[in-house]
Coordinates of C-alpha atoms in Angstrom, one line a residue:
M1458 CA 16.1 -21.7 -17.7
Q1459 CA 13.1 -22.4 -19.9
P1460 CA 9.5 -22.5 -18.6
T1461 CA 8.3 -26.0 -17.8
A1462 CA 5.3 -27.5 -19.6
N1463 CA 2.9 -26.7 -16.8
H1464 CA 3.6 -23.0 -16.8
R1465 CA 0.3 -21.6 -18.0
S1466 CA 0.1 -18.5 -20.2
T1467 CA -1.0 -15.2 -18.8
R1468 CA -3.5 -14.8 -21.6
Q1469 CA -6.1 -16.9 -19.9
Y1470 CA -6.2 -14.2 -17.1
G1471 CA -6.7 -11.4 -19.6
N1472 CA -10.3 -10.5 -18.6
S1473 CA -9.4 -10.0 -14.9
F1474 CA -6.1 -8.3 -15.5
K1475 CA -7.2 -6.5 -18.7
G1476 CA -3.7 -6.9 -20.1
T1477 CA -2.8 -3.4 -18.8
I1478 CA 0.1 -2.3 -16.7
R1479 CA -1.0 0.6 -14.5
V1480 CA 2.1 2.7 -13.7
S1481 CA 2.2 4.3 -10.3
P1482 CA 4.6 7.3 -9.8
Q1483 CA 8.1 5.8 -9.9
V1484 CA 10.5 6.3 -7.0
P1485 CA 13.7 7.6 -8.7
D1486 CA 16.5 6.4 -6.4
Q1487 CA 17.4 4.5 -3.3
H1488 CA 17.1 7.4 -0.9
S1489 CA 13.7 8.4 -2.3
I1490 CA 12.4 4.8 -2.0
L1491 CA 13.4 4.7 1.6
S1492 CA 11.8 8.0 2.3
A1493 CA 8.6 7.0 0.5
L1494 CA 8.3 3.7 2.3
N1495 CA 9.1 5.0 5.8
A1496 CA 8.5 8.7 6.3
N1497 CA 5.5 10.0 4.4
T1498 CA 2.5 11.6 6.2
N1499 CA -0.9 12.5 4.9
A1500 CA -2.8 15.7 5.5
A1501 CA -4.1 14.3 8.8
G1502 CA -0.5 13.7 10.0
K1503 CA -0.8 9.9 9.7
T1504 CA 2.2 7.9 8.4
V1505 CA 1.5 6.4 4.9
R1506 CA 3.6 4.3 2.6
V1507 CA 4.2 4.9 -1.0
W1508 CA 5.0 1.6 -2.9
P1509 CA 7.2 1.4 -6.0
A1510 CA 5.2 0.9 -9.2
S1511 CA 6.9 -2.5 -9.9
V1512 CA 5.6 -3.8 -6.6
L1513 CA 2.1 -2.6 -7.0
N1514 CA 1.8 -4.0 -10.5
I1515 CA 3.2 -7.4 -9.5
V1516 CA 0.7 -7.6 -6.7
R1517 CA -2.2 -6.6 -9.0
W1518 CA -1.2 -9.4 -11.4
C1519 CA -1.0 -11.9 -8.6
R1520 CA -4.5 -11.0 -7.4
A1521 CA -5.9 -11.3 -10.9
A1522 CA -4.4 -14.8 -11.5
K1523 CA -7.0 -17.0 -9.9
V1524 CA -5.0 -20.1 -9.1
D1525 CA -5.0 -22.8 -6.5
P1526 CA -3.5 -21.5 -3.2
V1527 CA -0.2 -22.8 -1.9
P1528 CA -0.8 -25.2 1.1
Q1529 CA -1.2 -23.7 4.5
S1530 CA 1.9 -25.6 5.6
A1531 CA 4.0 -23.7 3.0
V1532 CA 3.3 -20.3 4.5
I1533 CA 1.8 -20.7 8.0
G1534 CA -0.5 -17.9 9.0
A1535 CA -1.5 -16.6 5.5
N1536 CA -5.2 -16.8 4.7
Y1537 CA -6.7 -18.4 1.6
H1538 CA -6.6 -15.3 -0.6
E1539 CA -3.1 -14.5 0.3
R1540 CA -2.0 -18.0 -0.4
Q1541 CA -3.7 -17.7 -3.8
Q1542 CA -1.6 -14.7 -4.6
L1543 CA 1.6 -16.3 -3.3
A1544 CA 0.9 -19.3 -5.6
A1545 CA 0.8 -16.9 -8.6
L1546 CA 4.0 -15.3 -7.3
G1547 CA 5.8 -18.5 -8.2
G1548 CA 5.5 -17.5 -11.8
V1549 CA 7.2 -14.2 -11.1
A1550 CA 10.1 -16.1 -9.4
A1551 CA 10.4 -18.5 -12.3
A1552 CA 10.5 -15.5 -14.7
L1553 CA 13.2 -13.8 -12.7
A1554 CA 15.2 -17.0 -12.8
E1555 CA 15.1 -16.9 -16.6
R1556 CA 16.7 -13.4 -16.5
S1557 CA 19.8 -14.8 -14.8
N1558 CA 22.9 -15.0 -17.0
M1559 CA 23.7 -18.4 -15.5
P1560 CA 21.4 -21.4 -15.9
I1561 CA 19.5 -22.3 -12.7
N1562 CA 18.9 -25.9 -12.0
L1563 CA 15.5 -26.3 -10.3
E1564 CA 16.5 -29.8 -9.2
T1565 CA 18.9 -28.4 -6.7
F1566 CA 16.0 -26.7 -4.9
P1567 CA 13.9 -28.3 -2.1
P1568 CA 11.0 -30.2 -3.7
P1569 CA 8.3 -27.8 -2.2
V1570 CA 10.1 -24.9 -3.8
Q1571 CA 10.4 -26.7 -7.1
R1572 CA 6.6 -27.3 -7.1
W1573 CA 5.9 -23.7 -6.3
L1574 CA 8.0 -22.5 -9.2
T1575 CA 6.7 -24.9 -11.8
S1576 CA 2.9 -24.7 -11.2
A1577 CA 2.3 -21.0 -11.6
P1578 CA 1.4 -18.9 -14.7
N1579 CA 3.9 -16.7 -16.6
P1580 CA 3.6 -12.9 -15.9
P1581 CA 3.9 -10.3 -18.6
S1582 CA 7.5 -9.4 -19.5
E1583 CA 6.9 -5.7 -18.7
L1584 CA 6.3 -6.6 -15.1
I1585 CA 9.5 -8.5 -14.8
D1586 CA 11.5 -5.8 -16.6
A1587 CA 10.3 -3.2 -14.0
L1588 CA 11.1 -5.5 -11.2
C1589 CA 14.6 -6.2 -12.4
D1590 CA 15.2 -2.5 -12.7
D1591 CA 14.3 -2.0 -9.1
L1592 CA 16.6 -4.7 -8.0
R1593 CA 19.4 -2.2 -8.8
Y1594 CA 18.5 -0.4 -5.6
D1595 CA 19.2 -1.5 -2.0
V1596 CA 15.5 -1.6 -1.3
D1597 CA 14.4 -5.1 -2.1
P1598 CA 11.2 -5.1 -4.2
L1599 CA 10.8 -8.9 -3.6
A1600 CA 10.4 -8.3 0.1
L1601 CA 8.0 -5.5 -0.6
V1602 CA 5.8 -7.7 -2.8
Y1603 CA 5.6 -10.3 -0.1
E1604 CA 4.9 -7.7 2.5
R1605 CA 2.1 -6.2 0.3
I1606 CA 0.5 -9.6 -0.2
V1607 CA 0.6 -11.0 3.3
S1608 CA -0.7 -8.6 6.1
G1609 CA 1.5 -7.8 9.0
P1610 CA -0.6 -9.7 11.6
R1611 CA -0.4 -12.9 9.5
R1612 CA 3.3 -12.4 8.8
R1613 CA 3.8 -12.7 12.5
W1614 CA 3.0 -16.4 12.5
L1615 CA 6.3 -17.0 10.8
G1616 CA 7.9 -13.8 12.2
T1617 CA 8.6 -12.6 8.7
F1618 CA 9.8 -9.0 8.8
F1619 CA 12.4 -7.8 6.3
T1620 CA 15.6 -6.1 7.1
P1621 CA 16.0 -2.6 5.6
A1622 CA 19.3 -2.0 3.7
P1623 CA 20.6 0.8 6.1
V1624 CA 20.4 -1.7 9.0
L1625 CA 22.2 -4.3 6.9
E1626 CA 25.0 -1.9 6.1
Y1627 CA 25.4 -1.0 9.7
M1628 CA 25.7 -4.7 10.6
H1629 CA 28.3 -5.0 7.8
G1630 CA 30.5 -2.6 9.8
I1631 CA 30.2 -4.9 12.8
V1632 CA 31.2 -8.2 11.2
Q1633 CA 34.2 -6.5 9.6
K1634 CA 35.7 -6.7 13.1
L1635 CA 36.1 -10.5 12.7
P1636 CA 39.8 -11.5 12.8
Q1637 CA 39.3 -13.6 9.6
A1638 CA 36.6 -14.3 7.0
P1639 CA 34.2 -17.1 7.9
R1640 CA 34.3 -20.4 5.9
V1641 CA 30.6 -20.9 6.5
V1642 CA 27.7 -18.4 7.0
A1643 CA 24.2 -19.4 8.1
D1644 CA 21.2 -17.1 7.7
P1645 CA 18.5 -18.2 10.2
G1646 CA 15.0 -17.5 9.0
A1647 CA 16.4 -16.2 5.7
G1648 CA 13.3 -14.8 4.2
V1649 CA 14.0 -13.4 0.8
G1650 CA 17.6 -13.4 1.6
A1651 CA 18.8 -9.9 2.6
F1652 CA 21.6 -11.4 4.7
T1653 CA 22.3 -14.3 2.4
V1654 CA 22.9 -12.0 -0.6
A1655 CA 24.9 -9.6 1.6
A1656 CA 27.1 -12.5 2.8
L1657 CA 27.8 -13.6 -0.8
H1658 CA 28.8 -10.0 -1.6
W1659 CA 30.9 -9.3 1.6
W1660 CA 33.0 -12.5 1.3
R1661 CA 34.0 -14.3 -1.9
K1662 CA 34.8 -17.8 -0.6
P1663 CA 32.4 -18.9 2.3
E1664 CA 29.5 -21.2 1.6
V1665 CA 26.3 -19.5 2.6
H1666 CA 23.3 -21.5 3.9
A1667 CA 19.8 -19.8 3.7
V1668 CA 17.6 -21.7 6.1
D1669 CA 13.8 -21.1 6.4
V1670 CA 10.5 -23.0 6.5
N1671 CA 8.8 -20.5 4.2
V1672 CA 8.6 -22.0 0.7
V1673 CA 7.7 -18.7 -1.0
T1674 CA 10.5 -16.5 0.5
L1675 CA 13.0 -19.2 -0.2
G1676 CA 11.9 -19.5 -3.8
L1677 CA 12.1 -15.7 -4.3
L1678 CA 15.6 -15.8 -2.8
A1679 CA 16.8 -18.7 -5.0
T1680 CA 15.7 -17.1 -8.3
R1681 CA 17.0 -13.5 -7.7
P1682 CA 18.7 -12.2 -10.8
D1683 CA 21.1 -10.2 -8.5
L1684 CA 22.7 -13.5 -7.5
A1685 CA 24.2 -13.6 -11.0
P1686 CA 27.9 -14.4 -11.2
R1687 CA 28.8 -11.1 -12.8
R1688 CA 28.1 -9.5 -9.5
L1689 CA 29.2 -12.2 -7.0
G1690 CA 31.8 -14.3 -8.9
T1691 CA 31.4 -17.4 -10.9
A1692 CA 31.1 -19.7 -7.9
S1693 CA 28.4 -17.6 -6.3
L1694 CA 25.5 -20.1 -6.9
S1695 CA 27.7 -23.1 -6.0
R1696 CA 28.4 -21.4 -2.7
L1697 CA 24.7 -20.9 -1.9
G1698 CA 22.6 -23.5 -0.1
I1699 CA 18.8 -23.2 -0.1
V1700 CA 17.5 -25.2 2.9
Q1701 CA 13.8 -25.6 3.6
E1702 CA 13.9 -26.7 7.2
D1703 CA 13.3 -25.5 10.7
F1704 CA 16.5 -23.7 11.6
L1705 CA 16.7 -25.3 15.1
E1706 CA 16.6 -28.7 13.6
W1707 CA 19.2 -27.8 11.0
L1708 CA 21.4 -26.3 13.7
K1709 CA 21.2 -29.6 15.6
H1710 CA 21.8 -32.0 12.7
H1711 CA 23.8 -30.1 10.0
W1712 CA 25.7 -27.3 11.7
P1713 CA 28.1 -29.5 13.6
K1714 CA 29.3 -31.1 10.3
L1715 CA 30.5 -27.7 8.9
E1716 CA 34.1 -26.6 9.2
G1717 CA 35.0 -23.3 10.9
P1718 CA 35.3 -20.5 11.5
R1719 CA 31.6 -20.2 11.1
L1720 CA 29.2 -17.2 11.5
I1721 CA 25.5 -17.1 12.1
L1722 CA 24.3 -13.9 10.6
G1723 CA 20.7 -12.7 10.2
N1724 CA 17.3 -11.6 11.5
P1725 CA 15.6 -14.5 13.2
P1726 CA 11.8 -14.8 13.0
Y1727 CA 9.9 -12.5 15.3
T1728 CA 7.2 -15.0 16.1
R1729 CA 5.6 -14.2 19.4
H1730 CA 5.2 -16.9 22.1
Q1731 CA 1.4 -16.8 21.8
Q1732 CA 1.8 -18.0 18.2
M1733 CA 3.9 -21.0 19.0
T1734 CA 2.3 -24.3 19.8
L1735 CA 3.3 -26.3 23.0
A1736 CA 5.1 -28.8 20.7
E1737 CA 7.1 -26.0 19.0
K1738 CA 8.0 -24.5 22.4
A1739 CA 9.1 -27.9 23.7
A1740 CA 11.3 -28.6 20.6
A1741 CA 12.8 -25.1 20.8
R1742 CA 13.6 -25.6 24.5
T1743 CA 15.3 -28.9 23.7
A1744 CA 17.4 -27.2 21.0
A1745 CA 18.5 -24.4 23.4
G1746 CA 19.5 -26.9 26.1
D1747 CA 20.7 -25.3 29.3
L1748 CA 20.2 -21.9 27.8
A1749 CA 16.5 -22.5 27.2
P1750 CA 14.5 -19.3 27.9
G1751 CA 11.2 -19.2 29.8
A1752 CA 7.8 -20.1 28.3
R1753 CA 7.0 -16.4 27.4
A1754 CA 10.0 -16.2 25.0
G1755 CA 9.4 -15.5 21.3
L1756 CA 11.0 -17.7 18.6
S1757 CA 13.9 -15.2 18.0
T1758 CA 15.1 -15.7 21.6
Y1759 CA 15.0 -19.5 21.2
F1760 CA 17.1 -19.0 18.0
F1761 CA 19.5 -16.8 19.8
A1762 CA 19.8 -19.2 22.8
A1763 CA 20.3 -22.3 20.6
T1764 CA 22.9 -20.5 18.4
L1765 CA 24.8 -19.4 21.5
A1766 CA 24.8 -22.9 22.8
A1767 CA 26.1 -24.3 19.5
L1768 CA 29.1 -21.9 19.1
R1769 CA 32.6 -23.4 18.8
A1770 CA 35.7 -21.5 19.9
S1771 CA 36.3 -20.0 16.4
D1772 CA 32.6 -19.3 15.7
S1773 CA 30.8 -15.9 15.8
L1774 CA 27.2 -14.6 15.6
C1775 CA 25.7 -11.3 14.6
L1776 CA 21.9 -11.2 15.0
L1777 CA 19.3 -8.5 14.7
L1778 CA 16.8 -9.1 17.5
P1779 CA 13.9 -7.5 19.4
A1780 CA 15.4 -5.7 22.4
N1781 CA 13.0 -7.2 25.0
W1782 CA 15.4 -10.1 25.8
L1783 CA 17.7 -7.6 27.4
E1784 CA 15.3 -7.2 30.3
A1785 CA 12.7 -9.9 30.3
D1786 CA 12.7 -12.6 33.0
Y1787 CA 12.5 -15.4 30.4
A1788 CA 15.9 -14.5 29.0
R1789 CA 17.9 -14.7 32.3
P1790 CA 19.8 -17.9 31.2
V1791 CA 20.9 -16.2 28.0
R1792 CA 22.1 -13.1 29.8
H1793 CA 23.9 -15.2 32.4
K1794 CA 25.7 -17.0 29.6
L1795 CA 26.8 -13.8 28.0
W1796 CA 28.0 -12.4 31.3
Q1797 CA 30.2 -15.5 31.8
M1798 CA 31.6 -15.5 28.2
T1799 CA 34.4 -13.1 29.2
N1800 CA 36.8 -14.6 26.7
R1801 CA 34.6 -13.5 23.7
P1802 CA 34.2 -10.0 22.3
T1803 CA 30.5 -9.1 23.0
E1804 CA 28.7 -6.1 21.7
L1805 CA 25.2 -4.8 22.1
H1806 CA 24.0 -2.2 19.6
L1807 CA 20.7 -0.5 20.5
F1808 CA 18.6 1.4 17.9
P1809 CA 16.5 4.3 19.2
N1810 CA 13.4 3.2 21.0
D1811 CA 11.1 5.4 18.9
L1812 CA 12.5 4.1 15.6
N1813 CA 10.4 1.4 13.7
V1814 CA 13.3 -0.5 12.2
F1815 CA 10.8 -2.8 10.5
P1816 CA 8.0 -0.8 8.8
G1817 CA 4.6 -2.0 9.9
A1818 CA 6.0 -3.6 13.1
Q1819 CA 6.4 -1.7 16.4
V1820 CA 9.5 -3.5 17.7
A1821 CA 12.4 -2.0 19.6
A1822 CA 15.4 -3.5 17.8
M1823 CA 19.1 -4.2 18.7
V1824 CA 22.1 -6.1 17.3
V1825 CA 24.1 -8.5 19.3
F1826 CA 27.6 -9.5 18.1
I1827 CA 29.7 -12.2 19.7
G1828 CA 33.1 -12.9 18.3
P1829 CA 35.5 -15.9 18.5
E1830 CA 37.3 -16.7 21.7
R1831 CA 40.3 -14.7 22.7
K1832 CA 43.1 -15.3 25.1
R1833 CA 42.6 -12.0 27.0
R1834 CA 39.6 -11.0 29.0
Q1835 CA 37.0 -9.1 26.9
R1836 CA 34.7 -6.3 28.1
L1837 CA 31.0 -6.1 27.1
K1838 CA 30.6 -3.1 24.8
L1839 CA 27.4 -1.1 24.6
F1840 CA 26.7 1.1 21.6
R1841 CA 23.7 3.5 21.1
V1842 CA 23.0 3.7 17.4
T1843 CA 22.2 7.0 15.9
G1844 CA 20.6 7.9 12.5
D1845 CA 17.5 6.8 10.6
L1846 CA 16.3 4.6 7.7
G1847 CA 16.7 7.5 5.2
T1848 CA 20.3 8.5 5.9
G1849 CA 21.8 5.4 7.5
F1850 CA 23.1 4.6 10.9
N1851 CA 26.3 5.2 13.0
E1852 CA 27.5 3.9 16.3
R1853 CA 28.4 6.2 19.2
S1854 CA 31.5 5.6 21.2
A1855 CA 31.2 2.5 23.2
E1856 CA 30.5 2.2 26.9
E1857 CA 32.6 -0.8 28.2
I1858 CA 31.5 -3.0 31.1
D1859 CA 33.6 -5.4 33.0
R1860 CA 31.8 -8.7 33.4
I1861 CA 32.6 -9.3 37.0
G1862 CA 30.5 -10.4 40.0
V1863 CA 27.0 -11.7 39.7
T1864 CA 25.0 -11.4 36.5
P1865 CA 22.9 -8.2 36.5
P1866 CA 19.1 -8.9 36.6
S1867 CA 18.7 -6.8 33.5
F1868 CA 20.9 -5.8 30.5
S1869 CA 19.1 -2.5 30.0
P1870 CA 21.6 0.2 29.2
R1871 CA 20.7 2.1 32.4
R1872 CA 21.4 -0.9 34.6
L1873 CA 24.7 -1.8 32.8
L1874 CA 25.9 1.8 33.0
V1875 CA 25.1 1.9 36.7
I1876 CA 27.6 -1.0 37.1
T1877 CA 30.1 0.7 34.8
H1878 CA 30.1 4.0 36.7
S1879 CA 30.2 2.6 40.2
P1880 CA 33.4 2.0 42.1
A1881 CA 34.7 -1.5 41.9
G1882 CA 32.7 -3.8 44.1
S1883 CA 30.3 -1.1 45.2
A1884 CA 27.2 -2.5 43.5
T1885 CA 26.6 -4.9 46.4
T1886 CA 28.2 -3.1 49.3
T1887 CA 26.7 0.5 49.0
T1888 CA 23.2 -0.4 48.0
L1889 CA 20.4 -2.8 49.0
P1890 CA 17.5 -4.1 46.9
L1891 CA 14.2 -2.5 47.7
G1892 CA 12.8 -6.0 48.3
A1893 CA 15.0 -6.4 51.4
M1894 CA 13.2 -3.5 53.2
A1895 CA 9.7 -3.7 51.7
V1896 CA 7.0 -6.1 50.4
I1897 CA 6.1 -5.3 46.8
R1898 CA 3.1 -6.6 45.0
R1899 CA 0.4 -5.8 42.5
G1900 CA -3.0 -4.5 43.6
V1901 CA -6.2 -6.4 43.6
A1902 CA -7.3 -8.1 40.4
T1903 CA -11.1 -7.7 40.6
G1904 CA -12.0 -9.2 37.3
A1905 CA -14.5 -6.5 36.6
N1906 CA -13.5 -3.0 37.8
S1907 CA -16.7 -1.5 36.4
F1908 CA -18.7 -3.5 38.9
F1909 CA -16.4 -3.8 42.0
L1910 CA -15.2 -0.2 41.9
R1911 CA -18.0 2.1 43.1
T1912 CA -18.6 5.9 42.7
K1913 CA -19.3 8.1 45.7
L1914 CA -23.0 8.0 45.1
E1915 CA -23.0 4.2 44.7
M1916 CA -20.9 3.8 47.9
E1917 CA -23.3 6.0 49.9
A1918 CA -26.3 3.8 49.0
L1919 CA -24.6 0.8 50.8
P1920 CA -23.8 0.1 54.4
A1921 CA -20.7 1.8 55.6
Y1922 CA -18.7 -1.4 55.9
A1923 CA -19.4 -2.5 52.3
C1924 CA -16.8 -0.4 50.6
V1925 CA -13.2 0.6 51.3
P1926 CA -11.1 3.4 49.7
A1927 CA -9.5 2.3 46.4
I1928 CA -7.4 3.7 43.6
S1929 CA -7.0 2.4 40.1
R1930 CA -5.2 5.3 38.2
L1931 CA -2.5 7.4 39.8
R1932 CA -2.8 10.0 37.0
D1933 CA -6.2 11.0 38.4
L1934 CA -4.5 12.3 41.5
V1935 CA -3.5 16.0 41.9
A1936 CA -1.1 15.6 44.8
N1937 CA 1.6 13.0 45.6
N1938 CA -0.1 12.3 49.0
L1939 CA -3.4 10.3 48.8
D1940 CA -4.9 11.5 52.0
E1941 CA -8.6 11.8 52.9
A1942 CA -9.0 15.2 51.1
E1943 CA -7.4 13.9 47.9
H1944 CA -9.5 10.8 47.9
A1945 CA -12.6 12.8 48.5
G1946 CA -11.7 14.9 45.6
L1947 CA -11.7 11.8 43.4
G1948 CA -15.2 11.0 44.5
I1949 CA -16.4 14.5 43.8
R1950 CA -15.0 14.2 40.3
G1951 CA -16.9 11.0 39.7
A1952 CA -14.1 8.5 39.9
R1953 CA -14.7 4.9 40.9
C1954 CA -12.6 5.1 44.0
W1955 CA -14.4 2.7 46.4
L1956 CA -13.9 -1.0 46.4
L1957 CA -16.7 -3.5 47.3
S1958 CA -15.5 -5.4 50.3
I1959 CA -18.2 -7.9 51.1
D1960 CA -18.5 -11.6 52.1
E1961 CA -21.2 -14.2 52.6
E1962 CA -22.3 -12.7 55.9
S1963 CA -22.6 -9.1 54.6
A1964 CA -24.4 -10.5 51.5
K1965 CA -27.5 -11.1 53.7
D1966 CA -28.1 -7.3 53.8
P1967 CA -30.9 -6.5 51.3
N1968 CA -29.0 -3.6 49.8
I1969 CA -25.9 -5.7 49.2
K1970 CA -27.9 -8.6 47.9
Q1971 CA -29.5 -6.3 45.3
V1972 CA -26.0 -5.3 44.1
I1973 CA -25.0 -9.0 43.9
D1974 CA -28.1 -9.8 41.9
E1975 CA -27.4 -7.0 39.5
G1976 CA -23.9 -8.4 39.0
E1977 CA -25.2 -11.8 38.2
S1978 CA -27.9 -10.6 35.9
S1979 CA -25.1 -8.8 34.0
G1980 CA -23.0 -11.9 33.8
I1981 CA -20.2 -10.5 36.0
N1982 CA -20.1 -13.8 38.0
E1983 CA -19.2 -15.7 34.7
R1984 CA -16.1 -13.7 34.0
Y1985 CA -12.9 -15.6 34.3
L1986 CA -11.5 -14.3 37.6
C1987 CA -15.0 -14.1 39.2
R1988 CA -16.0 -17.6 38.5
T1989 CA -12.8 -18.9 40.1
R1990 CA -13.7 -17.3 43.4
Q1991 CA -16.0 -18.7 46.1
P1992 CA -18.1 -16.7 46.4
W1993 CA -17.6 -14.9 43.2
Y1994 CA -18.1 -11.4 44.7
M1995 CA -15.6 -11.7 47.5
V1996 CA -12.3 -10.1 46.2
E1997 CA -8.9 -10.8 47.5
K1998 CA -7.9 -9.1 50.8
I1999 CA -4.4 -7.6 50.6
P2000 CA -2.3 -5.7 53.1
I2001 CA -2.7 -1.9 52.7
P2002 CA 0.5 -0.6 51.0
D2003 CA 2.3 2.5 52.4
I2004 CA 3.4 3.7 48.9
L2005 CA 1.7 3.4 45.5
I2006 CA 3.7 3.4 42.3
G2007 CA 2.6 3.4 38.7
P2008 CA 4.2 0.5 36.7
M2009 CA 4.5 2.4 33.4
G2010 CA 6.0 5.7 32.2
K2011 CA 8.3 7.5 29.8
K2012 CA 10.3 10.1 31.7
A2013 CA 9.3 9.2 35.2
F2014 CA 7.3 6.8 37.4
R2015 CA 4.5 8.3 39.6
V2016 CA 5.1 7.7 43.4
V2017 CA 2.3 8.5 45.9
V2018 CA 2.2 8.1 49.7
N2019 CA -1.0 6.2 50.6
T2020 CA -2.1 8.1 53.8
V2021 CA -5.8 7.2 53.4
G2022 CA -5.0 3.5 53.2
A2023 CA -6.5 2.9 49.7
I2024 CA -6.5 -0.5 48.2
P2025 CA -4.9 -0.4 44.7
T2026 CA -6.2 -2.4 41.7
N2027 CA -3.7 -4.5 39.7
T2028 CA -2.9 -1.5 37.5
V2029 CA -0.9 -0.1 40.4
Y2030 CA 1.9 -1.6 42.5
G2031 CA 2.0 -1.3 46.3
I2032 CA 5.1 -0.9 48.5
K2033 CA 4.7 -1.9 52.2
L2034 CA 7.7 -1.4 54.5
R2035 CA 8.9 -4.4 56.5
Y2036 CA 10.2 -2.6 59.5
R2037 CA 7.2 -1.0 61.1
T2038 CA 8.3 0.5 64.4
A2039 CA 5.9 3.2 65.5
E2040 CA 8.5 5.9 66.1
N2041 CA 8.3 8.3 63.2
F2042 CA 6.9 5.6 60.8
A2043 CA 5.2 8.3 58.6
G2044 CA 8.6 9.9 58.3
K2045 CA 10.2 6.7 57.0
V2046 CA 7.5 6.3 54.4
E2047 CA 8.0 9.9 53.2
H2048 CA 11.8 9.4 53.3
L2049 CA 11.5 6.5 50.8
A2050 CA 8.9 8.1 48.6
T2051 CA 11.0 11.3 48.4
W2052 CA 14.0 9.3 47.3
L2053 CA 12.0 7.3 44.7
R2054 CA 10.8 10.6 43.2
S2055 CA 14.3 12.0 43.1
I2056 CA 16.6 12.0 40.0
E2057 CA 18.7 9.2 41.7
G2058 CA 15.6 7.2 42.5
Q2059 CA 14.0 7.5 39.1
E2060 CA 17.3 6.5 37.5
A2061 CA 17.3 3.4 39.7
L2062 CA 13.7 2.6 38.6
L2063 CA 14.4 3.2 35.0
A2064 CA 17.6 1.0 35.2
L2065 CA 15.3 -2.0 35.7
A2066 CA 12.4 -1.0 33.5
R2067 CA 12.0 -2.6 30.1
N2068 CA 10.9 -1.2 26.8
H2069 CA 7.2 -1.9 26.5
H2070 CA 6.2 -0.8 23.0
G2071 CA 9.3 0.6 21.3
D2072 CA 8.0 4.2 21.6
G2073 CA 9.9 5.2 24.7
L2074 CA 7.2 3.8 27.1
V2075 CA 8.8 1.6 29.7
K2076 CA 7.4 -0.8 32.3
L2077 CA 8.4 -2.1 35.7
E2078 CA 7.5 -5.6 36.7
P2079 CA 7.1 -6.3 40.4
G2080 CA 10.1 -8.6 40.4
A2081 CA 12.2 -5.8 38.9
L2082 CA 10.9 -3.3 41.5
K2083 CA 12.2 -5.6 44.2
Q2084 CA 15.7 -5.4 42.7
V2085 CA 15.8 -1.6 42.6
Q2086 CA 19.1 -0.6 44.3
V2087 CA 18.5 1.7 47.3
P2088 CA 21.6 3.6 48.6
A2089 CA 22.7 2.5 52.1
R2090 CA 22.1 6.0 53.4
I2091 CA 18.4 5.6 52.6
A2092 CA 18.1 1.9 53.4
S2093 CA 19.6 2.3 56.9
R2094 CA 16.9 4.6 58.1
L2095 CA 14.1 2.3 56.7
M2096 CA 15.4 -0.8 58.4
K2097 CA 15.6 0.6 62.0

């Protein structure tokens, strides 16, 4: 492919680029590149990344080439300077296309991609030589260039995170289980095409559709020299379709016309729900139909739900997803559908929680595989993935789960394995949900703990009725019984452990009025929660819980008996028994608290907790706490 007339020479950028290629230390092989990118630490122990020289030099050139930026609509989320560099990157892509040993016809590309390729300057040939050399390795320098130019927070708008080669190879082992090769493969949110290129390698006949809205990543994919027919067969480019379109729209209008068996394979965009507009969410819910997740779902869950809804009997999917859909309330329709699809092989592959599968993004990752329909009933298989990004990944032996009875409230491994290891039918007959014997709720949301929570000295300056015992952090407690002595100890240590409990009548007291005036002069009354209350200083009155439990933990959840009757803030959950007969009531409370602290009780809590940050930290929501399964031997005593 020859450069078009509007390709400008690099010489006009000579003063800013200085015509010099600065060579960073080269990374010699694939393993070393992976290690450099993912596992280096500096003297302070902080993880750092070492970039291949070809990547750094391409980025330097793009920064020096002062060109008009690509439109905001081409790469949503990128700022002006990043879009300038991405515009220059079009010249790199066009130069790569020239290195292909098969002519590339730009007219076959979507018009926005054509414009990006034909309006950028030509880079020095030395840069392209080095880039082509690095394309020999499984670490994709094109993905690294994009990642270096567009910062992680701004990549999240399109959910653009690139799949490392060891993860891709692991997924290759999964799709090899398909009974026959697909005729069509679709790569949703294709990016620079890791799955697209892999599919062209893995199968010699299927047509492969790379679908994305990002003009730049599609252009980089379409012009890769490693798509050359010497590696993929003479029909490789004719089998490749570059589609610049919203995948959910493409799925609705084009997917039904394609012949099967079909496979959807890829890494959907990890766009968070906060970064989706109301119109985008409405369109995504329409695409997912009856499987539409809740409003807090990210774009990857919508992609998953819509794909699941679009499968024909001979179709399959294999998707790399954030693991939060396994447990989040918003994904209940998806989990329910998977539980009912007993005629399809279904596999969940979970990477270690503390592994950052995507460098620069703290996301717990997993792979879901759903095969074509079978005549015999299929079990759900759960695999725990071992290994790392340097040495590759392997699957442990599978745990198999019979999909019978009601859909579990969570697909967390602990919850599924509880079902697996219980006698048939015992999940509902030998346990009861905690919510059947206790009221569970968050503590008080004050809107300004620094004002509404008082120290011992501040409390003593007010009338005795103005404050009640409170607790906001269980980790401040020494014992597992918050009695008067333990609460007094908090006060002696300077903790804010008294909650203002005042109303309009008590506000007439001069001492209390002074406190209210101080709050208003500090703008406390204008804070969101405060300004929605009438009067602003009167916090919600809640029943005093019998047991306090911390919502987050790694190895265990803190459980404390609330003997002093403290009011928790919303950083703590409260459990209040429903059956409150006076006879040995304190013994009932201690009975439940002891079980919740036990190994059995902690496992029941962890079974319904969800990964919070991908670093082993898990969180219980109040709804999940209500579903914790309490053995009948414990529940029977609590319900007398």
